Amino acid sequence: MSRAVPWFAATLALAMLGACSKREAAAPAATTPPPAPVAAAKPAPADGGIAWVPAATDAEVDAAFARARTEAKPVFVYWGAKWCPPCNQLQATLFNRQDFIERSRAFVPVYVDGDKPGAQRLGTRFAVRGYPTTVLFDPAGQELTRLPGEVDAQQFTELLTLGMAAQRSAKAVLAQALSGGPGLAPADWRLLAHYSWETDQQQIVGKDGVAPLLRRLSQACPPEQVDSAARLRLKALAAADTKAGPLPDAAAQRAPVQAVLADAAQSRRHMDVLTNNAAALVRALSAVGSAERVALATAFDRSLTQLQADDTLSRADRLMALVARVRLSQLEAPKDRAPATPAALRAEVRELAARFDREITDGHERQAVITTAAWALEQAGLLDESDTLLKANLAKSHSPYYLMADLADNAKKRGDTAAALDWHAQAFDKSEGPATRLQWGAHYLGALVELAPQDGERIERVAKQLLDEAAAMADAFEARSGRSLQRIGGHLSGWAKGGAHGDTMKRLQRQLDTMCTKLPAAQARRLCDGLLKPGASA
């Protein structure tokens, strides 16, 4: 939820956002049609924008797919939420573009707001985890591809067109590539190179298989497919395990990466991978303190500086290039002390954050950019200035509770426990929507258990409120809400480890038992019954 992982990255460490069902087609038609089918609306927006079909239930989704079959159109599903910065980035830079709006006439655009009643069940059905996730289906309901939300708007539109023109799914293309790749066209390699592996959720590859799969694909991609080969190489290196140090073939891999960095056009095309994974790529390709690391970090900084200055990129993307430079500057910092950022780089962070704050007029862009700018300031060690920016934008944000959570993180980092808990309390109080409230509440409860474990009365009060709110939800154990409840159970189980707080846990367990008996599904009841048992994981 918070800045602990940069939201733009949507990288293979997408941990801020468990398990989704694995199926061949994520959106099959219902085996038994509902008795009163919901007609998929075909609105013609007065503003000429995208004619979104809002969906929060299986019946509404089934109606959208029925319409798609009738009209012989693919279905584009966008899973998002009002508060999330990358969703707002899409609103500000993609969904308002005339070329994307025109392209949307050729598919059925379905918007699933994760906070609508029942929407979390659709999260399980579509096997989506993090906001935003965008999935393209053919008219029959077979998943074609998942699109990378972190590329720039023009690329996204191009990739959407590519996916719509594909005669088969990314899964089928992958199977052919792994069998030696005979007959794969350039468009097939481009589909694989730009598939959103970060949001795949085991639809075409298991969670532990992404890194080795990307490695195989990067080796199999024909070198004449320059862009696809470069992107697969970068993605494979970024996903590599570097706990034991740089990769064995780091020397051979450095030159191709440095060639991308030296080519402004290629750097621009792969800016999302470079900005989100700069430090990981440097670690994969060079040893600590080596001349190779200095040279590679210098090349990265030069390329990232160009991206930061590129006004054809969004403000959020340019900020992410600057954040990557900050993190690279701290790469060699001793682990036993706070990393220091060069004064000149701190000045750049200050200037760009202040400039973008002055320039932004769109509310969606503000939600995306200000949260990133505040994170950039925090990463550069400018906590007070990060606070100032966040506080100045609370009244301007349509979801101020997100900014409050960032203020709580800043307070915790400076050691101000009282302020951290106060901001967490405010963020939870202001949060809106059932799934969001469970997520913010889990974060608040976790902070209480960590920072004020002695305050049993407060912990019980917050936990009781969260269980009350979950009991009112029909989809509390689905998708993101289910993971929030698992975190709540994990926090409480850890707090009560060794038999501590026994009376409190008994009262909460009785409340939970009442809730569990009302759940219709056996699986949900099992999850519910085990929520406060020892061994629950946060």
Short mmCIF file of C-alpha atoms in Angstrom, two decimals, residues 1-9 16 83-90 275-276 314-324 326-327 348-350 352-354 356-357 360 364-382 385-387 389-390 393 397 402-403 406 410:
data_model
loop_
_atom_site.label_atom_id
_atom_site.label_comp_id
_atom_site.label_asym_id
_atom_site.label_seq_id
_atom_site.Cartn_x
_atom_site.Cartn_y
_atom_site.Cartn_z
CA MET A 1 0.00 0.00 0.00
CA SER A 2 2.79 2.40 0.87
CA ARG A 3 6.00 3.49 -0.71
CA ALA A 4 7.96 0.50 0.62
CA VAL A 5 8.03 -0.76 -2.97
CA PRO A 6 7.87 1.81 -5.80
CA TRP A 7 4.40 1.50 -7.25
CA PHE A 8 5.52 2.08 -10.81
CA ALA A 9 7.85 -0.86 -10.73
CA MET A 16 3.08 -4.72 -1.53
CA TRP A 83 -6.80 5.62 -4.56
CA CYS A 84 -3.99 3.74 -6.27
CA PRO A 85 -1.33 5.97 -7.87
CA PRO A 86 -0.67 3.83 -10.96
CA CYS A 87 -4.43 3.64 -11.66
CA ASN A 88 -4.51 7.41 -11.54
CA GLN A 89 -1.48 7.47 -13.82
CA LEU A 90 -3.44 5.46 -16.38
CA THR A 275 14.03 3.13 -14.13
CA ASN A 276 12.37 0.41 -12.10
CA SER A 314 5.01 11.71 -18.02
CA ARG A 315 5.98 13.58 -14.88
CA ALA A 316 5.68 10.39 -12.85
CA ASP A 317 8.02 8.49 -15.20
CA ARG A 318 10.56 11.31 -15.04
CA LEU A 319 10.41 11.25 -11.25
CA MET A 320 11.02 7.51 -11.29
CA ALA A 321 14.16 8.07 -13.35
CA LEU A 322 15.34 10.47 -10.65
CA VAL A 323 14.48 8.00 -7.89
CA ALA A 324 16.54 5.38 -9.71
CA VAL A 326 19.09 8.34 -5.98
CA ARG A 327 19.02 4.62 -5.28
CA GLU A 348 17.46 17.94 -8.09
CA VAL A 349 14.86 16.01 -6.10
CA ARG A 350 13.75 19.17 -4.32
CA LEU A 352 11.63 18.55 -9.56
CA ALA A 353 9.16 17.77 -6.75
CA ALA A 354 8.38 21.46 -6.23
CA PHE A 356 5.74 19.30 -10.65
CA ASP A 357 3.63 20.24 -7.63
CA ILE A 360 -0.10 19.77 -12.10
CA HIS A 364 -5.59 11.99 -11.31
CA GLU A 365 -2.08 13.07 -12.19
CA ARG A 366 -1.68 14.72 -8.80
CA GLN A 367 -2.47 11.46 -7.00
CA ALA A 368 0.13 9.67 -9.11
CA VAL A 369 2.87 12.27 -9.08
CA ILE A 370 2.75 13.72 -5.56
CA THR A 371 2.98 10.30 -3.93
CA THR A 372 6.00 9.54 -6.13
CA ALA A 373 7.60 12.92 -5.45
CA ALA A 374 7.15 12.47 -1.70
CA TRP A 375 8.73 9.04 -1.97
CA ALA A 376 11.64 10.52 -3.94
CA LEU A 377 12.21 13.09 -1.19
CA GLU A 378 12.08 10.37 1.47
CA GLN A 379 14.55 8.20 -0.45
CA ALA A 380 16.92 11.16 -0.70
CA GLY A 381 16.79 11.59 3.09
CA LEU A 382 14.56 14.68 2.96
CA GLU A 385 10.30 18.10 2.92
CA SER A 386 8.44 14.91 2.04
CA ASP A 387 6.08 15.62 4.93
CA LEU A 389 4.66 18.13 0.29
CA LEU A 390 2.23 15.46 1.50
CA ASN A 393 -1.64 18.03 -0.87
CA SER A 397 -6.22 14.65 -3.09
CA TYR A 402 -3.01 7.26 0.81
CA LEU A 403 -0.93 10.34 1.60
CA ASP A 406 2.95 7.86 3.61
CA ASN A 410 7.90 8.95 7.35
#
